[in-house]
CSV table of C-alpha atoms in Angstrom, one decimal:
chain,number,residue,atom,x,y,z
A,1,MET,CA,0.0,0.0,0.0
A,2,ASP,CA,1.3,3.5,-0.7
A,3,PRO,CA,2.2,5.2,2.4
A,4,ALA,CA,1.3,8.6,0.8
A,5,ALA,CA,-2.4,6.9,0.8
A,6,ILE,CA,-2.8,6.5,4.2
A,7,GLY,CA,-4.8,8.9,6.4
A,8,ALA,CA,-2.6,9.8,9.5
A,9,ASP,CA,-3.8,8.0,12.9
A,10,THR,CA,-4.1,11.4,14.7
A,11,ALA,CA,-5.2,14.7,14.1
A,12,GLY,CA,-1.5,16.0,15.1
A,13,ASP,CA,-2.4,17.9,18.0
A,14,ALA,CA,0.2,18.2,20.4
A,15,TYR,CA,-1.9,18.2,23.7
A,16,LEU,CA,-4.0,14.9,22.4
A,17,PRO,CA,-1.5,12.9,19.9
A,18,ALA,CA,-3.5,9.8,20.1
A,19,SER,CA,-7.1,11.7,19.2
A,20,GLY,CA,-7.9,12.6,15.7
A,21,ASN,CA,-7.8,11.4,12.4
A,22,GLY,CA,-6.1,12.8,8.9
A,23,GLY,CA,-6.7,12.5,5.3
A,24,TYR,CA,-10.5,13.6,5.4
A,25,ARG,CA,-13.4,15.9,6.9
A,26,THR,CA,-16.6,15.2,8.7
A,27,VAL,CA,-19.6,16.4,6.7
A,28,SER,CA,-22.3,14.8,8.5
A,29,SER,CA,-23.0,11.8,11.1
A,30,GLU,CA,-26.2,9.9,11.5
A,31,LEU,CA,-26.3,7.9,14.7
A,32,SER,CA,-29.0,5.4,15.3
A,33,LEU,CA,-28.8,3.9,18.6
A,34,LYS,CA,-30.3,1.2,20.8
A,35,TYR,CA,-29.4,1.3,24.3
A,36,ARG,CA,-31.2,-1.6,27.3
A,37,ILE,CA,-30.6,0.5,30.6
A,38,ALA,CA,-30.6,-2.6,32.8
A,39,ARG,CA,-27.7,-4.5,30.7
A,40,ASN,CA,-25.7,-1.1,30.1
A,41,ARG,CA,-25.6,-2.5,26.5
A,42,LEU,CA,-25.4,-0.4,23.5
A,43,ASP,CA,-25.8,-1.2,20.1
A,44,GLY,CA,-25.5,1.2,16.8
A,45,VAL,CA,-25.2,2.5,13.4
A,46,ALA,CA,-23.3,4.9,12.5
A,47,VAL,CA,-23.5,6.2,9.1
A,48,LEU,CA,-20.4,9.0,8.7
A,49,ARG,CA,-20.1,11.5,5.4
A,50,LEU,CA,-16.5,12.0,5.1
A,51,GLN,CA,-14.8,14.1,2.3
A,52,ALA,CA,-11.4,13.2,1.4
A,53,THR,CA,-8.4,15.7,1.9
A,54,GLN,CA,-6.1,13.2,0.1
A,55,ARG,CA,-6.0,9.9,-1.7
A,56,LEU,CA,-7.1,7.2,0.9
A,57,ALA,CA,-6.6,3.8,0.4
A,58,ARG,CA,-6.6,3.5,4.3
A,59,PHE,CA,-7.9,6.0,7.0
A,60,SER,CA,-8.7,5.6,10.2
A,61,LEU,CA,-11.7,6.3,13.0
A,62,ASP,CA,-11.6,6.7,17.1
A,63,LEU,CA,-13.6,4.1,18.8
A,64,VAL,CA,-13.0,3.1,22.2
A,65,GLY,CA,-14.2,0.3,24.1
A,66,LEU,CA,-17.1,-1.3,21.8
A,67,ALA,CA,-16.4,-3.2,19.0
A,68,ALA,CA,-17.2,-2.9,15.3
A,69,SER,CA,-18.7,-6.1,13.4
A,70,ARG,CA,-19.1,-4.8,10.0
A,71,VAL,CA,-18.2,-1.5,8.5
A,72,ARG,CA,-19.3,-0.3,4.6
A,73,VAL,CA,-17.6,2.3,2.5
A,74,ASP,CA,-20.3,3.6,-0.2
A,75,GLY,CA,-22.2,0.4,0.2
A,76,ARG,CA,-19.0,-1.8,-0.4
A,77,LYS,CA,-17.9,-4.3,2.2
A,78,ALA,CA,-14.8,-2.6,3.6
A,79,GLU,CA,-11.7,-4.5,5.5
A,80,PHE,CA,-11.1,-3.3,9.2
A,81,ARG,CA,-8.8,-3.3,12.0
A,82,HIS,CA,-9.7,-2.3,15.2
A,83,SER,CA,-6.9,-2.0,18.0
A,84,ARG,CA,-5.9,0.6,20.5
A,85,GLY,CA,-8.9,2.7,20.1
A,86,LYS,CA,-8.7,3.2,16.2
A,87,LEU,CA,-10.9,1.8,13.7
A,88,LYS,CA,-8.7,1.5,10.5
A,89,ILE,CA,-10.4,0.9,7.5
A,90,THR,CA,-9.6,-0.3,3.9
A,91,PRO,CA,-12.0,0.3,1.6
A,92,SER,CA,-12.6,-2.0,-1.6
A,93,GLN,CA,-11.3,0.6,-3.5
A,94,PRO,CA,-9.2,4.1,-3.2
A,95,ILE,CA,-11.2,7.5,-2.2
A,96,ALA,CA,-10.0,9.7,-4.6
A,97,PRO,CA,-9.2,13.4,-3.3
A,98,GLY,CA,-12.1,15.5,-2.7
A,99,SER,CA,-14.8,12.6,-3.2
A,100,ILE,CA,-17.3,12.6,-0.5
A,101,VAL,CA,-18.0,8.8,0.8
A,102,ASP,CA,-20.7,7.4,3.3
A,103,VAL,CA,-19.1,5.1,6.1
A,104,GLU,CA,-21.5,3.0,7.8
A,105,VAL,CA,-20.4,1.2,11.1
A,106,VAL,CA,-22.5,-1.4,12.8
A,107,TYR,CA,-20.9,-1.7,16.7
A,108,GLY,CA,-22.1,-2.5,19.9
A,109,GLY,CA,-20.6,-3.2,23.4
A,110,ALA,CA,-20.8,-2.3,27.4
A,111,PRO,CA,-20.1,1.5,26.9
A,112,LYS,CA,-18.0,3.0,30.1
A,113,PRO,CA,-15.7,5.9,30.3
A,114,ARG,CA,-12.2,5.8,29.2
A,115,ARG,CA,-9.3,6.9,31.8
A,116,SER,CA,-7.2,10.0,30.8
A,117,ARG,CA,-4.8,12.0,32.7
A,118,TRP,CA,-8.6,14.8,33.4
A,119,GLY,CA,-10.7,11.7,35.1
A,120,SER,CA,-13.2,9.3,33.4
A,121,ILE,CA,-14.5,10.9,30.6
A,122,GLY,CA,-16.8,9.9,27.5
A,123,TRP,CA,-20.1,7.5,28.4
A,124,GLU,CA,-21.1,7.2,32.1
A,125,GLU,CA,-23.6,5.2,33.9
A,126,LEU,CA,-25.6,7.4,37.0
A,127,ASP,CA,-27.4,5.5,39.6
A,128,ASP,CA,-30.5,5.6,37.4
A,129,GLY,CA,-30.0,7.1,33.7
A,130,VAL,CA,-26.8,7.9,31.7
A,131,LEU,CA,-24.7,10.9,31.4
A,132,VAL,CA,-22.4,11.6,28.8
A,133,ALA,CA,-19.5,14.3,29.2
A,134,SER,CA,-17.2,13.9,26.5
A,135,GLN,CA,-14.3,16.8,27.2
A,136,PRO,CA,-11.8,16.4,25.7
A,137,SER,CA,-11.3,12.8,24.2
A,138,GLY,CA,-14.4,10.9,25.6
A,139,ALA,CA,-16.7,10.8,22.5
A,140,PRO,CA,-15.3,7.7,20.7
A,141,THR,CA,-16.5,5.7,23.9
A,142,TRP,CA,-20.3,5.8,22.5
A,143,PHE,CA,-19.7,6.6,18.6
A,144,PRO,CA,-16.9,6.6,15.8
A,145,CYS,CA,-15.9,9.6,15.1
A,146,ASN,CA,-12.6,12.0,13.8
A,147,ASP,CA,-12.4,13.3,17.5
A,148,HIS,CA,-10.6,16.5,17.2
A,149,PRO,CA,-12.5,19.8,17.9
A,150,SER,CA,-11.3,21.2,14.7
A,151,ASP,CA,-13.5,18.7,12.8
A,152,LYS,CA,-16.9,20.0,12.6
A,153,ALA,CA,-20.0,18.3,11.3
A,154,SER,CA,-23.9,18.2,11.4
A,155,HIS,CA,-25.3,15.6,13.3
A,156,ARG,CA,-28.5,13.3,13.8
A,157,LEU,CA,-29.0,10.8,16.7
A,158,ARG,CA,-31.7,8.4,16.7
A,159,PHE,CA,-31.9,6.8,20.0
A,160,GLU,CA,-34.2,4.2,21.3
A,161,THR,CA,-34.2,2.9,24.8
A,162,ASP,CA,-36.8,2.2,28.0
A,163,ALA,CA,-40.0,4.7,27.5
A,164,ALA,CA,-39.9,5.2,30.9
A,165,TYR,CA,-36.9,7.5,30.6
A,166,THR,CA,-36.0,10.8,28.8
A,167,VAL,CA,-34.0,11.0,26.8
A,168,ILE,CA,-32.0,14.4,25.7
A,169,GLY,CA,-29.7,15.0,22.9
A,170,ASN,CA,-28.4,18.2,20.9
A,171,GLY,CA,-30.2,20.2,18.5
A,172,GLU,CA,-34.2,19.9,18.1
A,173,LEU,CA,-36.3,17.0,18.9
A,174,VAL,CA,-37.8,16.3,15.7
A,175,GLU,CA,-39.9,13.2,16.7
A,176,HIS,CA,-40.6,11.0,19.9
A,177,ARG,CA,-42.9,8.1,19.6
A,178,VAL,CA,-43.6,4.7,22.1
A,179,ALA,CA,-43.5,1.6,20.2
A,180,ALA,CA,-43.5,-1.8,22.3
A,181,GLY,CA,-42.5,-0.3,25.3
A,182,GLN,CA,-39.3,1.0,24.1
A,183,GLY,CA,-38.9,5.1,23.6
A,184,ILE,CA,-38.0,6.4,20.4
A,185,TRP,CA,-36.2,10.1,20.3
A,186,VAL,CA,-34.9,11.6,17.2
A,187,PHE,CA,-32.8,14.9,17.2
A,188,GLU,CA,-31.0,17.0,14.6
A,189,GLN,CA,-28.2,19.4,15.3
A,190,LEU,CA,-27.9,20.9,11.8
A,191,GLU,CA,-25.0,23.4,13.1
A,192,PRO,CA,-21.6,22.5,12.7
A,193,THR,CA,-20.6,20.7,15.9
A,194,ALA,CA,-17.1,18.7,17.2
A,195,SER,CA,-17.4,15.4,18.1
A,196,TYR,CA,-16.6,16.3,22.3
A,197,LEU,CA,-19.6,18.5,22.1
A,198,LEU,CA,-22.4,15.7,21.4
A,199,THR,CA,-24.3,14.1,24.1
A,200,VAL,CA,-27.0,12.0,25.2
A,201,GLN,CA,-28.8,12.4,28.6
A,202,ILE,CA,-31.1,9.6,30.1
A,203,GLY,CA,-33.1,9.6,33.2
A,204,ARG,CA,-36.3,10.0,34.9
A,205,TYR,CA,-36.6,13.5,34.1
A,206,ALA,CA,-39.4,16.5,34.5
A,207,ARG,CA,-39.5,19.0,32.2
A,208,ARG,CA,-39.7,22.8,32.4
A,209,ALA,CA,-39.9,25.7,29.2
A,210,LEU,CA,-38.6,28.9,29.5
A,211,SER,CA,-39.4,31.8,27.3
A,212,PHE,CA,-35.8,32.7,25.5
A,213,ASP,CA,-36.3,35.6,22.9
A,214,GLY,CA,-35.6,33.7,19.7
A,215,ALA,CA,-34.6,29.9,21.1
A,216,GLN,CA,-36.0,27.6,22.8
A,217,CYS,CA,-34.8,26.8,26.3
A,218,GLU,CA,-36.2,23.7,28.2
A,219,VAL,CA,-34.8,22.5,31.8
A,220,PHE,CA,-34.9,18.7,32.7
A,221,PHE,CA,-34.9,17.8,36.2
A,222,PRO,CA,-35.4,15.4,39.1
A,223,ARG,CA,-38.9,15.9,40.1
A,224,GLU,CA,-38.1,16.4,43.7
A,225,LEU,CA,-35.7,19.3,42.8
A,226,GLU,CA,-38.3,21.6,41.1
A,227,ARG,CA,-38.5,24.1,43.7
A,228,GLN,CA,-34.8,24.4,43.6
A,229,VAL,CA,-34.5,24.2,39.8
A,230,ARG,CA,-37.0,26.9,39.3
A,231,ALA,CA,-35.1,29.1,41.9
A,232,ASP,CA,-32.1,28.9,40.2
A,233,PHE,CA,-32.6,28.7,36.7
A,234,GLY,CA,-35.4,31.5,36.8
A,235,ARG,CA,-33.3,34.2,35.6
A,236,LEU,CA,-32.0,32.4,32.2
A,237,PRO,CA,-33.8,34.5,30.0
A,238,GLN,CA,-32.5,37.7,31.6
A,239,MET,CA,-29.1,36.3,31.5
A,240,LEU,CA,-29.4,35.4,27.8
A,241,ALA,CA,-30.3,39.1,26.8
A,242,ALA,CA,-27.6,40.2,28.8
A,243,PHE,CA,-25.0,38.1,26.7
A,244,GLU,CA,-26.8,39.0,23.6
A,245,GLU,CA,-25.9,42.4,24.3
A,246,ARG,CA,-22.4,41.9,24.7
A,247,PHE,CA,-21.8,38.9,22.3
A,248,GLY,CA,-24.1,39.2,19.6
A,249,PRO,CA,-27.1,37.2,18.9
A,250,TYR,CA,-27.6,33.2,20.6
A,251,PRO,CA,-26.1,31.1,17.9
A,252,PHE,CA,-28.4,27.8,18.5
A,253,GLY,CA,-32.3,27.9,18.2
A,254,GLN,CA,-32.5,26.0,21.2
A,255,TYR,CA,-30.5,25.8,24.7
A,256,SER,CA,-31.3,22.5,27.1
A,257,VAL,CA,-30.4,22.3,30.9
A,258,VAL,CA,-30.3,18.9,32.7
A,259,VAL,CA,-29.8,18.4,36.1
A,260,THR,CA,-29.2,14.9,36.9
A,261,PRO,CA,-30.0,13.0,40.4
A,262,ASP,CA,-26.5,12.5,41.2
A,263,GLU,CA,-24.1,15.1,42.4
A,264,LEU,CA,-21.3,16.2,39.7
A,265,GLU,CA,-18.0,17.8,40.6
A,266,ILE,CA,-18.3,20.4,37.6
A,267,PRO,CA,-20.9,21.4,35.4
A,268,LEU,CA,-20.6,20.4,31.7
A,269,GLU,CA,-21.6,22.1,28.6
A,270,ALA,CA,-22.2,20.8,24.9
A,271,GLN,CA,-23.5,21.9,21.8
A,272,GLY,CA,-26.6,23.8,22.5
A,273,LEU,CA,-26.7,22.2,26.3
A,274,ALA,CA,-25.8,22.4,29.7
A,275,VAL,CA,-25.4,19.5,32.5
A,276,PHE,CA,-25.1,20.7,36.3
A,277,GLY,CA,-25.5,18.2,39.5
A,278,ALA,CA,-28.1,18.1,42.2
A,279,ASN,CA,-25.3,19.6,44.2
A,280,HIS,CA,-25.2,22.7,41.6
A,281,VAL,CA,-29.0,24.3,42.9
A,282,ASP,CA,-29.7,25.1,45.9
A,283,GLY,CA,-32.9,27.4,45.6
A,284,ARG,CA,-30.9,30.6,46.4
A,285,GLY,CA,-28.9,30.9,43.1
A,286,GLY,CA,-25.5,29.8,45.2
A,287,GLU,CA,-24.1,28.9,42.1
A,288,GLU,CA,-25.3,31.4,39.5
A,289,ARG,CA,-22.1,32.0,38.4
A,290,LEU,CA,-21.9,28.3,36.9
A,291,ILE,CA,-25.3,28.9,35.2
A,292,ALA,CA,-23.4,31.9,33.5
A,293,HIS,CA,-20.6,30.1,32.5
A,294,GLU,CA,-22.3,27.4,30.9
A,295,LEU,CA,-24.4,29.2,29.1
A,296,ALA,CA,-21.4,31.3,27.6
A,297,HIS,CA,-20.3,28.5,26.5
A,298,GLN,CA,-22.6,28.6,23.5
A,299,TRP,CA,-20.8,31.4,21.7
A,300,PHE,CA,-17.1,30.6,23.5
A,301,GLY,CA,-16.3,26.9,22.7
A,302,ASN,CA,-19.6,25.9,20.8
A,303,SER,CA,-20.0,28.2,18.1
A,304,VAL,CA,-16.9,29.5,18.0
A,305,GLY,CA,-14.5,26.4,18.6
A,306,LEU,CA,-10.7,25.9,18.8
A,307,ALA,CA,-8.7,24.7,15.8
A,308,ARG,CA,-6.4,23.1,18.4
A,309,TRP,CA,-6.7,22.3,22.2
A,310,GLN,CA,-3.4,24.6,23.2
A,311,ASP,CA,-6.1,27.5,22.5
A,312,ILE,CA,-8.3,26.4,25.1
A,313,TRP,CA,-8.4,30.0,26.9
A,314,LEU,CA,-10.5,30.9,24.5
A,315,ASN,CA,-13.1,29.0,26.0
A,316,GLU,CA,-12.4,29.0,29.8
A,317,GLY,CA,-11.4,32.6,29.9
A,318,PHE,CA,-14.0,33.9,28.1
A,319,CYS,CA,-16.6,32.0,29.9
A,320,CYS,CA,-14.9,32.9,33.2
A,321,TYR,CA,-15.4,36.4,32.6
A,322,ALA,CA,-18.7,35.9,31.3
A,323,GLU,CA,-19.3,35.1,35.2
A,324,TRP,CA,-17.9,38.3,36.1
A,325,LEU,CA,-19.9,40.4,33.3
A,326,TRP,CA,-23.1,38.5,34.5
A,327,SER,CA,-22.6,39.8,38.1
A,328,GLU,CA,-22.0,43.1,36.9
A,329,ALA,CA,-25.1,43.4,34.9
A,330,SER,CA,-27.7,41.9,37.1
A,331,GLY,CA,-26.4,44.6,39.8
A,332,ARG,CA,-23.9,42.9,41.9
A,333,GLU,CA,-20.0,43.1,42.1
A,334,SER,CA,-18.4,44.8,38.8
A,335,ALA,CA,-16.3,43.0,36.4
A,336,ASP,CA,-13.4,45.2,37.8
A,337,GLU,CA,-13.9,44.4,41.6
A,338,LEU,CA,-14.1,40.7,41.0
A,339,ALA,CA,-10.9,40.8,38.4
A,340,ARG,CA,-9.0,42.9,41.1
A,341,ARG,CA,-9.6,40.4,43.7
A,342,HIS,CA,-8.7,37.3,41.6
A,343,HIS,CA,-5.7,39.4,40.3
A,344,ALA,CA,-4.5,39.0,43.9
A,345,LEU,CA,-5.1,35.7,44.2
A,346,VAL,CA,-3.6,34.4,40.8
A,347,ALA,CA,-1.0,36.8,41.7
A,348,GLN,CA,-0.1,34.8,44.8
A,349,SER,CA,0.1,31.6,42.7
A,350,PRO,CA,2.9,29.6,41.1
A,351,ALA,CA,4.4,31.4,38.3
A,352,ASP,CA,4.9,28.1,36.3
A,353,LEU,CA,2.2,28.7,33.9
A,354,LEU,CA,1.9,30.2,30.2
A,355,ILE,CA,-2.1,30.7,29.4
A,356,GLY,CA,-1.4,30.8,25.7
A,357,ASP,CA,0.4,27.2,25.9
A,358,PRO,CA,-0.4,25.7,29.3
A,359,GLY,CA,0.6,22.2,28.3
A,360,PRO,CA,-2.1,19.1,28.5
A,361,VAL,CA,-1.6,18.4,32.3
A,362,HIS,CA,-2.4,22.4,32.9
A,363,MET,CA,-5.3,22.7,30.1
A,364,PHE,CA,-8.1,23.1,32.7
A,365,ASP,CA,-5.9,24.4,35.3
A,366,ASP,CA,-7.7,27.6,37.4
A,367,ARG,CA,-5.5,29.6,36.3
A,368,VAL,CA,-6.0,29.2,32.7
A,369,TYR,CA,-9.8,30.1,33.6
A,370,LYS,CA,-8.8,33.1,35.8
A,371,ARG,CA,-5.9,34.7,33.9
A,372,GLY,CA,-7.7,34.3,30.7
A,373,ALA,CA,-10.6,36.3,32.2
A,374,LEU,CA,-7.9,38.9,33.3
A,375,THR,CA,-6.1,39.3,30.1
A,376,LEU,CA,-9.9,40.0,28.7
A,377,HIS,CA,-10.7,42.7,31.6
A,378,ALA,CA,-7.1,44.1,30.7
A,379,LEU,CA,-7.8,44.4,27.2
A,380,ARG,CA,-11.3,46.1,28.3
A,381,LEU,CA,-9.8,48.7,30.5
A,382,GLU,CA,-7.1,49.1,27.5
A,383,MET,CA,-10.0,49.5,24.7
A,384,GLY,CA,-13.0,50.9,26.5
A,385,ASP,CA,-16.6,49.4,26.9
A,386,ALA,CA,-17.6,50.4,23.6
A,387,GLY,CA,-14.5,49.5,21.5
A,388,PHE,CA,-14.1,45.9,23.7
A,389,PHE,CA,-18.1,45.2,23.3
A,390,GLU,CA,-17.8,45.7,19.6
A,391,LEU,CA,-14.3,43.6,19.3
A,392,LEU,CA,-16.1,40.6,21.0
A,393,ARG,CA,-19.2,40.7,18.9
A,394,THR,CA,-17.3,40.8,15.8
A,395,TRP,CA,-15.0,37.6,16.9
A,396,THR,CA,-18.5,35.5,17.3
A,397,ASP,CA,-19.7,37.0,14.3
A,398,GLU,CA,-16.6,36.2,12.1
A,399,HIS,CA,-16.1,32.9,13.8
A,400,ARG,CA,-20.0,31.8,14.1
A,401,HIS,CA,-19.9,28.0,13.1
A,402,ALA,CA,-16.1,27.5,12.8
A,403,THR,CA,-12.7,27.4,14.3
A,404,ALA,CA,-10.2,30.1,15.9
A,405,THR,CA,-7.0,30.5,17.4
A,406,THR,CA,-5.0,32.7,19.5
A,407,SER,CA,-3.1,34.7,16.7
A,408,GLU,CA,-6.4,35.0,14.8
A,409,PHE,CA,-8.0,36.5,18.2
A,410,ILE,CA,-4.6,38.9,18.3
A,411,GLU,CA,-4.9,39.8,14.5
A,412,LEU,CA,-8.3,40.9,15.0
A,413,VAL,CA,-7.3,43.2,18.4
A,414,ALA,CA,-4.5,44.6,16.5
A,415,SER,CA,-6.6,45.5,13.3
A,416,ARG,CA,-8.6,47.7,16.0
A,417,ALA,CA,-5.8,49.1,18.4
A,418,ASP,CA,-4.5,52.4,18.2
A,419,GLY,CA,-1.0,50.9,18.9
A,420,ALA,CA,0.8,47.5,18.8
A,421,VAL,CA,-0.6,44.7,20.6
A,422,GLY,CA,1.8,42.4,20.6
A,423,GLU,CA,3.9,43.1,23.9
A,424,PHE,CA,0.2,43.2,25.5
A,425,PHE,CA,-0.7,39.6,24.8
A,426,GLU,CA,2.9,38.4,25.2
A,427,ALA,CA,3.2,39.6,28.8
A,428,TRP,CA,-0.4,38.1,29.5
A,429,LEU,CA,-0.5,34.9,27.8
A,430,PHE,CA,3.0,34.1,27.0
A,431,HIS,CA,4.8,34.8,30.3
A,432,PRO,CA,4.4,33.6,33.6
A,433,VAL,CA,4.4,36.3,35.7
A,434,ILE,CA,0.9,38.1,35.4
A,435,PRO,CA,1.1,41.8,34.9
A,436,ALA,CA,-0.6,44.6,36.7
A,437,LEU,CA,-3.8,45.2,35.8
A,438,PRO,CA,-4.2,48.7,34.0
A,439,ALA,CA,-6.0,51.6,36.3
A,440,ALA,CA,-9.9,51.6,36.0
A,441,PRO,CA,-11.7,54.5,35.1
A,442,SER,CA,-13.3,56.4,38.1
A,443,VAL,CA,-16.6,56.5,36.0
A,444,ALA,CA,-17.5,54.3,33.9
A,445,THR,CA,-20.6,53.4,31.3
A,446,ASP,CA,-23.0,50.5,32.3
A,447,PRO,CA,-22.5,48.6,29.1
A,448,LEU,CA,-26.3,47.3,29.7
A,449,ASN,CA,-27.9,50.6,30.5
A,450,PRO,CA,-25.7,53.4,28.7
A,451,GLY,CA,-27.6,55.8,30.2
A,452,ARG,CA,-26.9,54.7,33.7
A,453,ARG,CA,-23.5,55.5,34.9
A,454,ARG,CA,-21.6,53.5,37.9
A,455,ARG,CA,-18.6,54.3,40.0
A,456,HIS,CA,-15.8,52.0,40.6
């Protein structure tokens, strides 16, 4: 076999060198899954539409912990070999560059999380249901994919399980029916989505609809937590309005929130969806900053995705700053007050991390979140509110449903700045010692209410 016609078994990301694949891009995927909760048995058929970017005599998909039993490429039987999380496929004839083919994979098994340096990720059984949290490399625990954030595609999920359970997936629910004691749920996610942002949540959930402006919002929760959920998530519509003011239009047609009966270490984002544990609701808004953080991910991380994991601050730093913006918008502490408090805390931490390249071990370190947010606040102080929020709206518009890098963000800032910005970003993102924050203006305009002024 010509080595030049073999697609790479990795996407070439330095942070996750074993994840992703080369030689093609995913156009769309259709998953038809049957799950038996009592047995933890998943049987699936995945049809992936792929476009070759080179001549392909062989290519690979990521699939972990489940076994493939049949593979076809454009309806023709293909040879395959599965080892070390890679399903290596040899079509009956090579695929020409630019060609689009349908790859059908029949597979099944007992899904479980995969162990990683960030803990167990992917498909996880709850006490009575299922949670899927795939960031950064857990998607292959439940379907074959090209598992890298730069590979975004549309998706359709048909899911069948015991009718007593509610199923929540990404995108629009286009069909739900019960047949022979089985619930059948069909979801369509038309906006391009990275594999790690796809999810399915299964449980005995009640549902409440919220009135969003221009988007459908639903909250799913255990019935016994209804009072706490209604209190804690009641301000989601106002939060959406605040973020649209700052970040631009909400990028999807729906937003679903799932509160599991189990406790979770942290909330989890997915495309058009967020998952919270029972420990994140108290009926007093005690974790409202986390609700803001997960909603902000719909702009930063989901619509504007990552081209590489090194730039994770573009997700987490922006969403951490959204927490402070919501505090400011809701009449509590200003973003400047929160920034100066967290700056003092970060300054006491070890100065051994580069936010623009934290390394795989520290990519989810809290300092990436906080210093990323501080970088944005320092930029806001330099640019002023009008210029800064216009910058964010331009960023989310230009990279809507696409991917981006730190260098592209710096280039956008440079195009709008009066002077050079290289030294600013070098100090904030690529130097271990945190710089001092610029002085705050004595009076600033509230960006939500331009006619109202507040004092710092």
